[in-house]
mmCIF file of N, CA and C in Angstrom:
data_model
loop_
_atom_site.group_PDB
_atom_site.id
_atom_site.type_symbol
_atom_site.label_atom_id
_atom_site.label_comp_id
_atom_site.label_asym_id
_atom_site.label_seq_id
_atom_site.Cartn_x
_atom_site.Cartn_y
_atom_site.Cartn_z
ATOM 1 N N MET J 823 0.887 -1.128 -0.216
ATOM 2 C CA MET J 823 -0.055 -0.046 0.011
ATOM 3 C C MET J 823 0.716 1.257 0.050
ATOM 4 N N GLY J 824 1.962 1.191 0.773
ATOM 5 C CA GLY J 824 2.978 2.419 0.827
ATOM 6 C C GLY J 824 2.304 3.387 1.526
ATOM 7 N N SER J 825 2.888 4.742 1.347
ATOM 8 C CA SER J 825 2.424 5.868 2.154
ATOM 9 C C SER J 825 1.041 6.457 1.786
ATOM 10 N N ILE J 826 0.438 7.004 2.943
ATOM 11 C CA ILE J 826 -0.818 7.392 2.506
ATOM 12 C C ILE J 826 -1.086 8.780 3.788
ATOM 13 N N LEU J 827 -1.970 9.294 3.382
ATOM 14 C CA LEU J 827 -2.216 10.669 4.463
ATOM 15 C C LEU J 827 -3.429 10.260 4.863
ATOM 16 N N VAL J 828 -3.542 10.574 6.455
ATOM 17 C CA VAL J 828 -4.563 10.229 7.283
ATOM 18 C C VAL J 828 -4.562 11.270 8.482
ATOM 19 N N SER J 829 -5.699 11.434 9.091
ATOM 20 C CA SER J 829 -5.804 12.266 10.186
ATOM 21 C C SER J 829 -5.154 11.423 11.385
ATOM 22 N N PRO J 830 -4.511 12.257 12.312
ATOM 23 C CA PRO J 830 -3.635 11.697 13.384
ATOM 24 C C PRO J 830 -4.832 10.907 14.257
ATOM 25 N N LYS J 831 -6.063 11.260 14.184
ATOM 26 C CA LYS J 831 -6.914 10.780 15.070
ATOM 27 C C LYS J 831 -7.292 9.348 14.476
ATOM 28 N N ALA J 832 -6.871 9.023 13.218
ATOM 29 C CA ALA J 832 -6.962 7.622 12.810
ATOM 30 C C ALA J 832 -6.217 6.514 13.019
ATOM 31 N N VAL J 833 -5.076 7.106 13.722
ATOM 32 C CA VAL J 833 -4.016 6.031 14.230
ATOM 33 C C VAL J 833 -3.976 5.789 15.657
ATOM 34 N N LEU J 834 -3.828 4.615 15.749
ATOM 35 C CA LEU J 834 -3.810 4.233 17.299
ATOM 36 C C LEU J 834 -2.442 4.105 17.801
ATOM 37 N N TYR J 835 -2.208 4.415 18.993
ATOM 38 C CA TYR J 835 -0.923 4.054 19.834
ATOM 39 C C TYR J 835 -0.744 2.581 19.995
ATOM 40 N N SER J 836 0.423 2.097 19.834
ATOM 41 C CA SER J 836 0.626 0.506 19.981
ATOM 42 C C SER J 836 1.368 0.443 21.188
ATOM 43 N N GLN J 837 1.993 1.732 21.723
ATOM 44 C CA GLN J 837 2.742 1.441 23.141
ATOM 45 C C GLN J 837 1.871 1.938 24.137
ATOM 46 N N SER J 838 1.957 1.403 25.229
ATOM 47 C CA SER J 838 1.311 1.936 26.611
ATOM 48 C C SER J 838 2.091 3.046 27.131
ATOM 49 N N SER J 839 3.328 3.300 26.857
ATOM 50 C CA SER J 839 4.098 4.652 27.075
ATOM 51 C C SER J 839 5.074 5.082 26.255
ATOM 52 N N ILE J 840 5.579 6.338 26.540
ATOM 53 C CA ILE J 840 6.527 6.935 25.815
ATOM 54 C C ILE J 840 7.596 7.676 26.587
ATOM 55 N N LYS J 841 8.948 7.879 26.237
ATOM 56 C CA LYS J 841 9.707 8.886 26.732
ATOM 57 C C LYS J 841 9.223 10.244 26.491
ATOM 58 N N GLY J 842 9.474 11.177 27.295
ATOM 59 C CA GLY J 842 9.244 12.559 27.273
ATOM 60 C C GLY J 842 10.140 13.256 26.206
ATOM 61 N N GLU J 843 10.828 12.772 25.437
ATOM 62 C CA GLU J 843 11.851 13.442 24.189
ATOM 63 C C GLU J 843 12.061 12.394 23.410
ATOM 64 N N PHE J 844 12.604 12.844 22.114
ATOM 65 C CA PHE J 844 12.835 12.178 21.059
ATOM 66 C C PHE J 844 14.160 11.170 21.414
ATOM 67 N N THR J 845 14.401 10.125 20.516
ATOM 68 C CA THR J 845 15.557 9.573 20.693
ATOM 69 C C THR J 845 16.886 10.404 20.478
ATOM 70 N N ASP J 846 16.890 11.194 19.742
ATOM 71 C CA ASP J 846 18.035 12.351 19.668
ATOM 72 C C ASP J 846 18.298 13.238 20.771
ATOM 73 N N GLY J 847 17.279 13.082 21.926
ATOM 74 C CA GLY J 847 17.437 14.127 22.841
ATOM 75 C C GLY J 847 16.541 15.515 22.557
ATOM 76 N N ARG J 848 15.889 15.611 21.440
ATOM 77 C CA ARG J 848 15.224 16.828 21.103
ATOM 78 C C ARG J 848 13.958 16.631 21.769
ATOM 79 N N ALA J 849 13.506 17.942 22.187
ATOM 80 C CA ALA J 849 12.454 18.269 23.014
ATOM 81 C C ALA J 849 11.105 18.228 22.006
ATOM 82 N N PHE J 850 9.998 17.742 22.691
ATOM 83 C CA PHE J 850 8.546 17.601 21.836
ATOM 84 C C PHE J 850 8.492 19.062 21.603
ATOM 85 N N LYS J 851 8.391 19.974 22.594
ATOM 86 C CA LYS J 851 8.302 21.462 22.180
ATOM 87 C C LYS J 851 8.900 21.988 21.140
ATOM 88 N N ASP J 852 10.016 21.352 20.643
ATOM 89 C CA ASP J 852 10.675 22.109 19.462
ATOM 90 C C ASP J 852 9.671 21.609 18.072
ATOM 91 N N MET J 853 9.234 20.321 18.062
ATOM 92 C CA MET J 853 8.434 19.879 17.139
ATOM 93 C C MET J 853 7.212 20.799 17.092
ATOM 94 N N ILE J 854 6.568 20.625 18.525
ATOM 95 C CA ILE J 854 5.298 21.601 18.358
ATOM 96 C C ILE J 854 5.270 22.968 17.913
ATOM 97 N N GLU J 855 6.416 23.644 18.397
ATOM 98 C CA GLU J 855 6.721 24.935 17.962
ATOM 99 C C GLU J 855 7.021 25.010 16.402
ATOM 100 N N SER J 856 7.785 24.183 15.682
ATOM 101 C CA SER J 856 8.347 24.176 14.350
ATOM 102 C C SER J 856 6.964 23.933 13.519
ATOM 103 N N ILE J 857 6.104 23.101 13.988
ATOM 104 C CA ILE J 857 4.963 22.820 13.263
ATOM 105 C C ILE J 857 4.006 23.844 13.115
ATOM 106 N N ALA J 858 3.602 24.308 14.537
ATOM 107 C CA ALA J 858 2.569 25.515 14.547
ATOM 108 C C ALA J 858 3.092 26.547 14.153
ATOM 109 N N THR J 859 4.577 26.837 13.803
ATOM 110 C CA THR J 859 4.840 28.282 12.906
ATOM 111 C C THR J 859 5.012 27.899 11.762
ATOM 112 N N LYS J 860 4.641 26.830 11.315
ATOM 113 C CA LYS J 860 4.911 26.391 9.677
ATOM 114 C C LYS J 860 6.492 26.337 9.095
ATOM 115 N N LYS J 861 7.394 26.397 10.324
ATOM 116 C CA LYS J 861 8.863 26.277 9.961
ATOM 117 C C LYS J 861 8.920 24.741 9.414
ATOM 118 N N LEU J 862 8.071 23.881 9.827
ATOM 119 C CA LEU J 862 8.251 22.479 9.377
ATOM 120 C C LEU J 862 6.899 21.766 9.256
ATOM 121 N N SER J 863 6.744 21.003 8.170
ATOM 122 C CA SER J 863 5.559 20.267 8.106
ATOM 123 C C SER J 863 5.629 18.854 8.514
ATOM 124 N N PRO J 864 4.630 18.255 8.634
ATOM 125 C CA PRO J 864 4.386 16.976 9.200
ATOM 126 C C PRO J 864 5.027 16.030 7.958
ATOM 127 N N ASN J 865 5.037 16.348 6.875
ATOM 128 C CA ASN J 865 5.112 15.839 5.600
ATOM 129 C C ASN J 865 6.932 15.895 5.372
ATOM 130 N N ASP J 866 7.602 16.758 6.088
ATOM 131 C CA ASP J 866 9.105 17.147 6.339
ATOM 132 C C ASP J 866 9.572 15.741 7.167
ATOM 133 N N LEU J 867 8.789 15.396 8.141
ATOM 134 C CA LEU J 867 9.302 14.004 8.886
ATOM 135 C C LEU J 867 8.978 12.886 8.133
ATOM 136 N N PRO J 868 9.866 11.626 8.651
ATOM 137 C CA PRO J 868 9.657 10.355 7.972
ATOM 138 C C PRO J 868 8.245 9.827 8.447
ATOM 139 N N PRO J 869 7.572 9.108 7.597
ATOM 140 C CA PRO J 869 6.247 8.703 7.833
ATOM 141 C C PRO J 869 6.201 7.680 9.025
ATOM 142 N N ILE J 870 4.913 7.630 9.650
ATOM 143 C CA ILE J 870 5.000 6.779 10.846
ATOM 144 C C ILE J 870 4.506 5.571 10.241
ATOM 145 N N GLU J 871 5.264 4.332 10.703
ATOM 146 C CA GLU J 871 5.114 2.991 10.170
ATOM 147 C C GLU J 871 3.936 2.434 10.892
ATOM 148 N N VAL J 872 3.081 2.029 10.170
ATOM 149 C CA VAL J 872 1.604 1.496 10.847
ATOM 150 C C VAL J 872 1.287 0.091 10.200
ATOM 151 N N ILE J 873 0.407 -0.576 10.891
ATOM 152 C CA ILE J 873 -0.123 -1.829 10.576
ATOM 153 C C ILE J 873 -1.630 -1.673 10.538
ATOM 154 N N GLU J 874 -2.238 -2.453 9.708
ATOM 155 C CA GLU J 874 -3.628 -2.369 9.756
ATOM 156 C C GLU J 874 -4.171 -3.802 10.421
ATOM 157 N N LYS J 875 -4.843 -3.683 11.512
ATOM 158 C CA LYS J 875 -5.254 -4.840 12.229
ATOM 159 C C LYS J 875 -6.933 -4.453 12.521
ATOM 160 N N ASP J 876 -7.622 -5.490 12.265
ATOM 161 C CA ASP J 876 -9.093 -5.190 12.453
ATOM 162 C C ASP J 876 -9.787 -4.187 11.888
ATOM 163 N N GLY J 877 -9.077 -3.577 10.746
ATOM 164 C CA GLY J 877 -9.617 -2.363 10.335
ATOM 165 C C GLY J 877 -9.303 -1.050 10.857
ATOM 166 N N LYS J 878 -8.228 -1.166 11.630
ATOM 167 C CA LYS J 878 -7.741 0.062 12.397
ATOM 168 C C LYS J 878 -6.223 0.071 12.022
ATOM 169 N N LEU J 879 -5.607 1.514 12.033
ATOM 170 C CA LEU J 879 -4.055 1.318 11.954
ATOM 171 C C LEU J 879 -3.616 1.665 13.351
ATOM 172 N N TRP J 880 -2.651 1.011 13.371
ATOM 173 C CA TRP J 880 -1.595 0.956 14.945
ATOM 174 C C TRP J 880 -0.241 1.376 14.421
ATOM 175 N N ALA J 881 0.249 2.544 15.162
ATOM 176 C CA ALA J 881 1.399 2.938 14.837
ATOM 177 C C ALA J 881 2.293 1.951 15.355
ATOM 178 N N ILE J 882 3.174 1.346 14.726
ATOM 179 C CA ILE J 882 4.453 0.399 15.063
ATOM 180 C C ILE J 882 5.726 1.121 15.301
ATOM 181 N N SER J 883 5.984 2.154 14.635
ATOM 182 C CA SER J 883 7.025 3.224 15.022
ATOM 183 C C SER J 883 6.558 4.592 15.040
ATOM 184 N N GLY J 884 6.961 5.365 15.766
ATOM 185 C CA GLY J 884 6.709 6.923 15.825
ATOM 186 C C GLY J 884 5.736 7.107 16.581
ATOM 187 N N ASN J 885 5.318 6.583 17.766
ATOM 188 C CA ASN J 885 4.484 6.709 18.705
ATOM 189 C C ASN J 885 4.621 8.116 19.306
ATOM 190 N N ARG J 886 5.869 8.800 19.713
ATOM 191 C CA ARG J 886 6.206 9.925 20.278
ATOM 192 C C ARG J 886 5.681 11.055 19.107
ATOM 193 N N ARG J 887 6.205 10.745 17.891
ATOM 194 C CA ARG J 887 5.788 11.829 16.794
ATOM 195 C C ARG J 887 3.978 11.712 16.756
ATOM 196 N N LEU J 888 3.383 10.576 17.116
ATOM 197 C CA LEU J 888 1.815 10.613 16.755
ATOM 198 C C LEU J 888 1.642 11.273 18.025
ATOM 199 N N PHE J 889 2.059 11.308 19.244
ATOM 200 C CA PHE J 889 1.331 11.849 20.199
ATOM 201 C C PHE J 889 1.597 13.464 20.101
ATOM 202 N N ASN J 890 2.580 13.956 19.387
ATOM 203 C CA ASN J 890 2.645 15.394 18.977
ATOM 204 C C ASN J 890 1.691 15.790 18.159
ATOM 205 N N TYR J 891 1.470 15.074 17.075
ATOM 206 C CA TYR J 891 0.645 15.171 15.853
ATOM 207 C C TYR J 891 -0.754 15.143 16.401
ATOM 208 N N LYS J 892 -1.113 14.545 17.433
ATOM 209 C CA LYS J 892 -2.324 14.293 18.057
ATOM 210 C C LYS J 892 -2.731 15.634 18.658
ATOM 211 N N LEU J 893 -1.683 16.097 19.326
ATOM 212 C CA LEU J 893 -2.020 17.443 20.369
ATOM 213 C C LEU J 893 -1.901 18.364 19.102
ATOM 214 N N LEU J 894 -1.098 18.618 18.104
ATOM 215 C CA LEU J 894 -1.197 19.567 17.173
ATOM 216 C C LEU J 894 -2.475 19.640 16.245
ATOM 217 N N ASN J 895 -3.241 18.357 16.066
ATOM 218 C CA ASN J 895 -4.571 18.364 15.696
ATOM 219 C C ASN J 895 -5.681 18.897 16.306
ATOM 220 N N LEU J 896 -5.419 18.496 17.643
ATOM 221 C CA LEU J 896 -6.335 18.806 18.610
ATOM 222 C C LEU J 896 -6.432 20.617 18.517
ATOM 223 N N LEU J 897 -5.491 21.271 18.459
ATOM 224 C CA LEU J 897 -5.449 22.652 18.269
ATOM 225 C C LEU J 897 -5.469 23.187 17.172
ATOM 226 N N GLY J 898 -5.797 22.362 15.953
ATOM 227 C CA GLY J 898 -5.888 22.957 14.730
ATOM 228 C C GLY J 898 -4.616 23.338 13.828
ATOM 229 N N PHE J 899 -3.666 22.499 13.920
ATOM 230 C CA PHE J 899 -2.266 22.885 13.478
ATOM 231 C C PHE J 899 -1.840 21.553 12.266
ATOM 232 N N CYS J 900 -2.651 20.509 12.503
ATOM 233 C CA CYS J 900 -1.929 19.073 11.696
ATOM 234 C C CYS J 900 -3.334 18.366 11.385
ATOM 235 N N ASP J 901 -3.693 18.690 9.998
ATOM 236 C CA ASP J 901 -4.912 17.914 9.649
ATOM 237 C C ASP J 901 -4.730 16.571 9.440
ATOM 238 N N LYS J 902 -3.567 16.287 8.463
ATOM 239 C CA LYS J 902 -3.000 15.059 8.034
ATOM 240 C C LYS J 902 -1.585 14.794 8.138
ATOM 241 N N ILE J 903 -1.329 13.251 8.379
ATOM 242 C CA ILE J 903 0.088 12.962 8.478
ATOM 243 C C ILE J 903 0.266 11.714 7.653
ATOM 244 N N LYS J 904 1.619 11.611 7.027
ATOM 245 C CA LYS J 904 2.057 10.655 6.293
ATOM 246 C C LYS J 904 2.322 9.504 7.124
ATOM 247 N N VAL J 905 1.345 8.285 6.675
ATOM 248 C CA VAL J 905 1.950 7.040 7.388
ATOM 249 C C VAL J 905 2.217 6.001 6.281
ATOM 250 N N LYS J 906 3.047 4.986 6.638
ATOM 251 C CA LYS J 906 3.468 4.135 5.501
ATOM 252 C C LYS J 906 2.991 2.694 6.401
ATOM 253 N N VAL J 907 1.912 2.283 5.462
ATOM 254 C CA VAL J 907 1.447 0.870 5.680
ATOM 255 C C VAL J 907 2.156 -0.309 5.500
ATOM 256 N N LEU J 908 2.706 -0.807 6.743
ATOM 257 C CA LEU J 908 3.475 -2.165 6.338
ATOM 258 C C LEU J 908 2.566 -3.430 6.118
ATOM 259 N N LYS J 909 2.812 -4.154 5.088
ATOM 260 C CA LYS J 909 2.384 -5.189 4.521
ATOM 261 C C LYS J 909 2.364 -6.531 5.747
ATOM 262 N N ASN J 910 3.717 -6.874 5.923
ATOM 263 C CA ASN J 910 4.093 -7.907 6.672
ATOM 264 C C ASN J 910 5.115 -7.573 7.604
ATOM 265 N N CYS J 911 4.565 -7.591 8.919
ATOM 266 C CA CYS J 911 5.237 -7.151 10.191
ATOM 267 C C CYS J 911 5.490 -8.428 10.786
ATOM 268 N N ARG J 912 6.913 -8.581 11.258
ATOM 269 C CA ARG J 912 7.129 -9.659 12.172
ATOM 270 C C ARG J 912 6.463 -10.002 13.099
ATOM 271 N N PRO J 913 5.894 -10.972 13.447
ATOM 272 C CA PRO J 913 5.000 -11.370 14.854
ATOM 273 C C PRO J 913 6.027 -11.024 16.216
ATOM 274 N N TYR J 914 7.253 -11.096 16.087
ATOM 275 C CA TYR J 914 8.122 -10.619 17.163
ATOM 276 C C TYR J 914 7.877 -9.262 17.522
ATOM 277 N N LEU J 915 7.964 -8.337 16.399
ATOM 278 C CA LEU J 915 8.061 -7.124 16.520
ATOM 279 C C LEU J 915 6.594 -6.297 16.844
ATOM 280 N N MET J 916 5.665 -6.976 16.528
ATOM 281 C CA MET J 916 4.211 -6.832 16.802
ATOM 282 C C MET J 916 4.027 -7.109 18.286
ATOM 283 N N LYS J 917 4.553 -8.252 19.036
ATOM 284 C CA LYS J 917 4.318 -8.412 20.070
ATOM 285 C C LYS J 917 5.334 -7.555 21.120
ATOM 286 N N LYS J 918 6.356 -7.051 20.576
ATOM 287 C CA LYS J 918 7.023 -6.135 21.464
ATOM 288 C C LYS J 918 6.453 -4.832 21.415
ATOM 289 N N ARG J 919 5.931 -4.444 20.380
ATOM 290 C CA ARG J 919 5.326 -2.872 20.188
ATOM 291 C C ARG J 919 4.088 -2.826 20.756
ATOM 292 N N MET J 920 3.231 -3.808 20.796
ATOM 293 C CA MET J 920 1.789 -3.728 21.190
ATOM 294 C C MET J 920 1.697 -3.871 22.562
ATOM 295 N N THR J 921 1.843 -2.671 23.121
ATOM 296 C CA THR J 921 1.691 -2.854 24.959
ATOM 297 C C THR J 921 0.525 -2.002 25.296
ATOM 298 N N SER J 922 0.027 -1.453 24.333
ATOM 299 C CA SER J 922 -1.114 -0.563 24.812
ATOM 300 C C SER J 922 -2.243 -1.404 25.664
ATOM 301 N N LYS J 923 -2.831 -0.443 26.742
ATOM 302 C CA LYS J 923 -3.769 -1.339 27.504
ATOM 303 C C LYS J 923 -4.974 -0.362 27.365
ATOM 304 N N THR J 924 -4.812 0.695 26.515
ATOM 305 C CA THR J 924 -6.285 1.279 26.180
ATOM 306 C C THR J 924 -6.913 1.192 24.874
ATOM 307 N N GLY J 925 -6.405 -0.042 24.175
ATOM 308 C CA GLY J 925 -6.841 -0.160 22.941
ATOM 309 C C GLY J 925 -6.528 1.064 21.820
ATOM 310 N N GLY J 926 -5.159 1.729 22.229
ATOM 311 C CA GLY J 926 -4.612 2.548 21.476
ATOM 312 C C GLY J 926 -5.067 3.940 21.529
ATOM 313 N N LYS J 927 -5.942 4.093 22.440
ATOM 314 C CA LYS J 927 -6.431 5.539 22.390
ATOM 315 C C LYS J 927 -5.806 6.645 23.180
ATOM 316 N N SER J 928 -5.025 6.011 24.014
ATOM 317 C CA SER J 928 -4.264 7.051 24.952
ATOM 318 C C SER J 928 -2.712 6.487 25.073
ATOM 319 N N ILE J 929 -1.847 7.172 25.527
ATOM 320 C CA ILE J 929 -0.416 6.821 25.738
ATOM 321 C C ILE J 929 0.067 7.845 26.969
ATOM 322 N N LYS J 930 1.024 7.166 27.898
ATOM 323 C CA LYS J 930 1.332 7.671 29.161
ATOM 324 C C LYS J 930 2.679 7.972 28.746
ATOM 325 N N ILE J 931 3.038 9.373 29.360
ATOM 326 C CA ILE J 931 4.514 9.900 29.127
ATOM 327 C C ILE J 931 5.185 9.565 30.262
ATOM 328 N N ARG J 932 6.373 8.835 30.439
ATOM 329 C CA ARG J 932 7.048 8.314 31.449
ATOM 330 C C ARG J 932 7.863 9.444 31.928
ATOM 331 N N GLY J 933 8.108 9.528 33.216
ATOM 332 C CA GLY J 933 8.955 10.578 34.051
ATOM 333 C C GLY J 933 8.035 11.397 35.024
ATOM 334 N N GLU J 934 8.906 11.605 35.850
ATOM 335 C CA GLU J 934 8.385 12.561 36.993
ATOM 336 C C GLU J 934 7.833 13.687 36.606
ATOM 337 N N ASN J 935 8.232 14.492 35.526
ATOM 338 C CA ASN J 935 7.631 15.654 35.080
ATOM 339 C C ASN J 935 6.656 15.634 33.671
ATOM 340 N N SER J 936 6.075 14.573 33.645
ATOM 341 C CA SER J 936 5.069 14.263 32.552
ATOM 342 C C SER J 936 4.066 15.250 32.455
ATOM 343 N N LYS J 937 3.447 15.654 33.615
ATOM 344 C CA LYS J 937 2.206 16.675 33.681
ATOM 345 C C LYS J 937 2.716 17.959 33.278
ATOM 346 N N GLU J 938 3.816 18.315 33.594
ATOM 347 C CA GLU J 938 4.401 19.649 33.380
ATOM 348 C C GLU J 938 4.693 19.841 31.833
ATOM 349 N N LEU J 939 5.433 18.761 31.343
ATOM 350 C CA LEU J 939 5.677 18.743 30.085
ATOM 351 C C LEU J 939 4.304 18.636 29.225
ATOM 352 N N ILE J 940 3.593 18.198 29.390
ATOM 353 C CA ILE J 940 2.178 18.237 28.750
ATOM 354 C C ILE J 940 1.545 19.762 28.774
ATOM 355 N N ASP J 941 1.731 20.165 29.848
ATOM 356 C CA ASP J 941 1.116 21.466 29.887
ATOM 357 C C ASP J 941 1.992 22.475 29.164
ATOM 358 N N GLU J 942 3.149 22.340 29.301
ATOM 359 C CA GLU J 942 4.238 23.062 28.311
ATOM 360 C C GLU J 942 3.852 23.010 27.086
ATOM 361 N N LEU J 943 3.663 21.798 26.367
ATOM 362 C CA LEU J 943 3.403 21.599 25.274
ATOM 363 C C LEU J 943 2.212 22.406 24.623
ATOM 364 N N ILE J 944 0.997 22.277 25.603
ATOM 365 C CA ILE J 944 -0.038 22.822 25.240
ATOM 366 C C ILE J 944 0.043 24.556 25.266
ATOM 367 N N LEU J 945 0.864 24.792 26.306
ATOM 368 C CA LEU J 945 0.893 26.374 26.137
ATOM 369 C C LEU J 945 1.689 26.596 25.069
ATOM 370 N N THR J 946 2.493 26.381 24.675
ATOM 371 C CA THR J 946 3.357 26.653 23.513
ATOM 372 C C THR J 946 2.452 26.568 21.983
ATOM 373 N N ALA J 947 1.597 25.689 21.982
ATOM 374 C CA ALA J 947 0.938 25.484 20.894
ATOM 375 C C ALA J 947 -0.285 26.695 20.922
ATOM 376 N N ILE J 948 -0.899 26.783 22.301
ATOM 377 C CA ILE J 948 -1.844 27.960 22.352
ATOM 378 C C ILE J 948 -1.333 29.540 22.007
ATOM 379 N N LEU J 949 0.172 29.642 22.586
ATOM 380 C CA LEU J 949 0.925 30.942 22.512
ATOM 381 C C LEU J 949 0.875 30.916 20.968
ATOM 382 N N VAL J 950 1.357 30.169 20.121
ATOM 383 C CA VAL J 950 1.824 30.140 18.761
ATOM 384 C C VAL J 950 0.322 30.472 18.001
ATOM 385 N N LYS J 951 -0.915 29.878 18.394
ATOM 386 C CA LYS J 951 -1.899 29.924 17.756
ATOM 387 C C LYS J 951 -2.437 31.377 17.901
ATOM 388 N N TYR J 952 -2.474 31.766 19.221
ATOM 389 C CA TYR J 952 -3.295 32.958 19.383
ATOM 390 C C TYR J 952 -2.493 34.185 19.500
ATOM 391 N N LEU J 953 -1.463 34.271 19.747
ATOM 392 C CA LEU J 953 -0.629 35.278 20.163
ATOM 393 C C LEU J 953 0.505 35.446 19.116
ATOM 394 N N HIS J 954 0.831 34.423 18.111
ATOM 395 C CA HIS J 954 1.631 34.409 17.072
ATOM 396 C C HIS J 954 3.072 34.669 17.790
ATOM 397 N N ILE J 955 3.275 33.788 18.889
ATOM 398 C CA ILE J 955 4.636 33.729 19.496
ATOM 399 C C ILE J 955 5.304 32.684 19.021
ATOM 400 N N GLY J 956 6.356 32.768 18.606
ATOM 401 C CA GLY J 956 7.471 31.429 18.513
ATOM 402 C C GLY J 956 8.544 31.725 17.227
#
């Protein structure tokens, strides 16, 4: 099937939790601000790899980006994201990645400051949207 554009709302989290920063150490706030100010488009980033299971799309990779896309979508900044639909996903990879206990509807941010992180991300997006700060 290759890459397609879908709403972030159409993709479910496969993992039960994520770390509050990207693998390379970048802050979520940087991505939120860059997309909200249109310095970056979701299409500039690698597609989220998904599998289709029971008619639903599950993120096998990119759960952290998906979290940010869903927040941006909620605030009106991100209507569509690029996903790559994998046809053959190895069973061990699915078992390793499919840890969600909420049917993929929500995800927890690990760490002591997770609530503060979410507040900061929402505030950043709101400031950019309504005050054109960023």
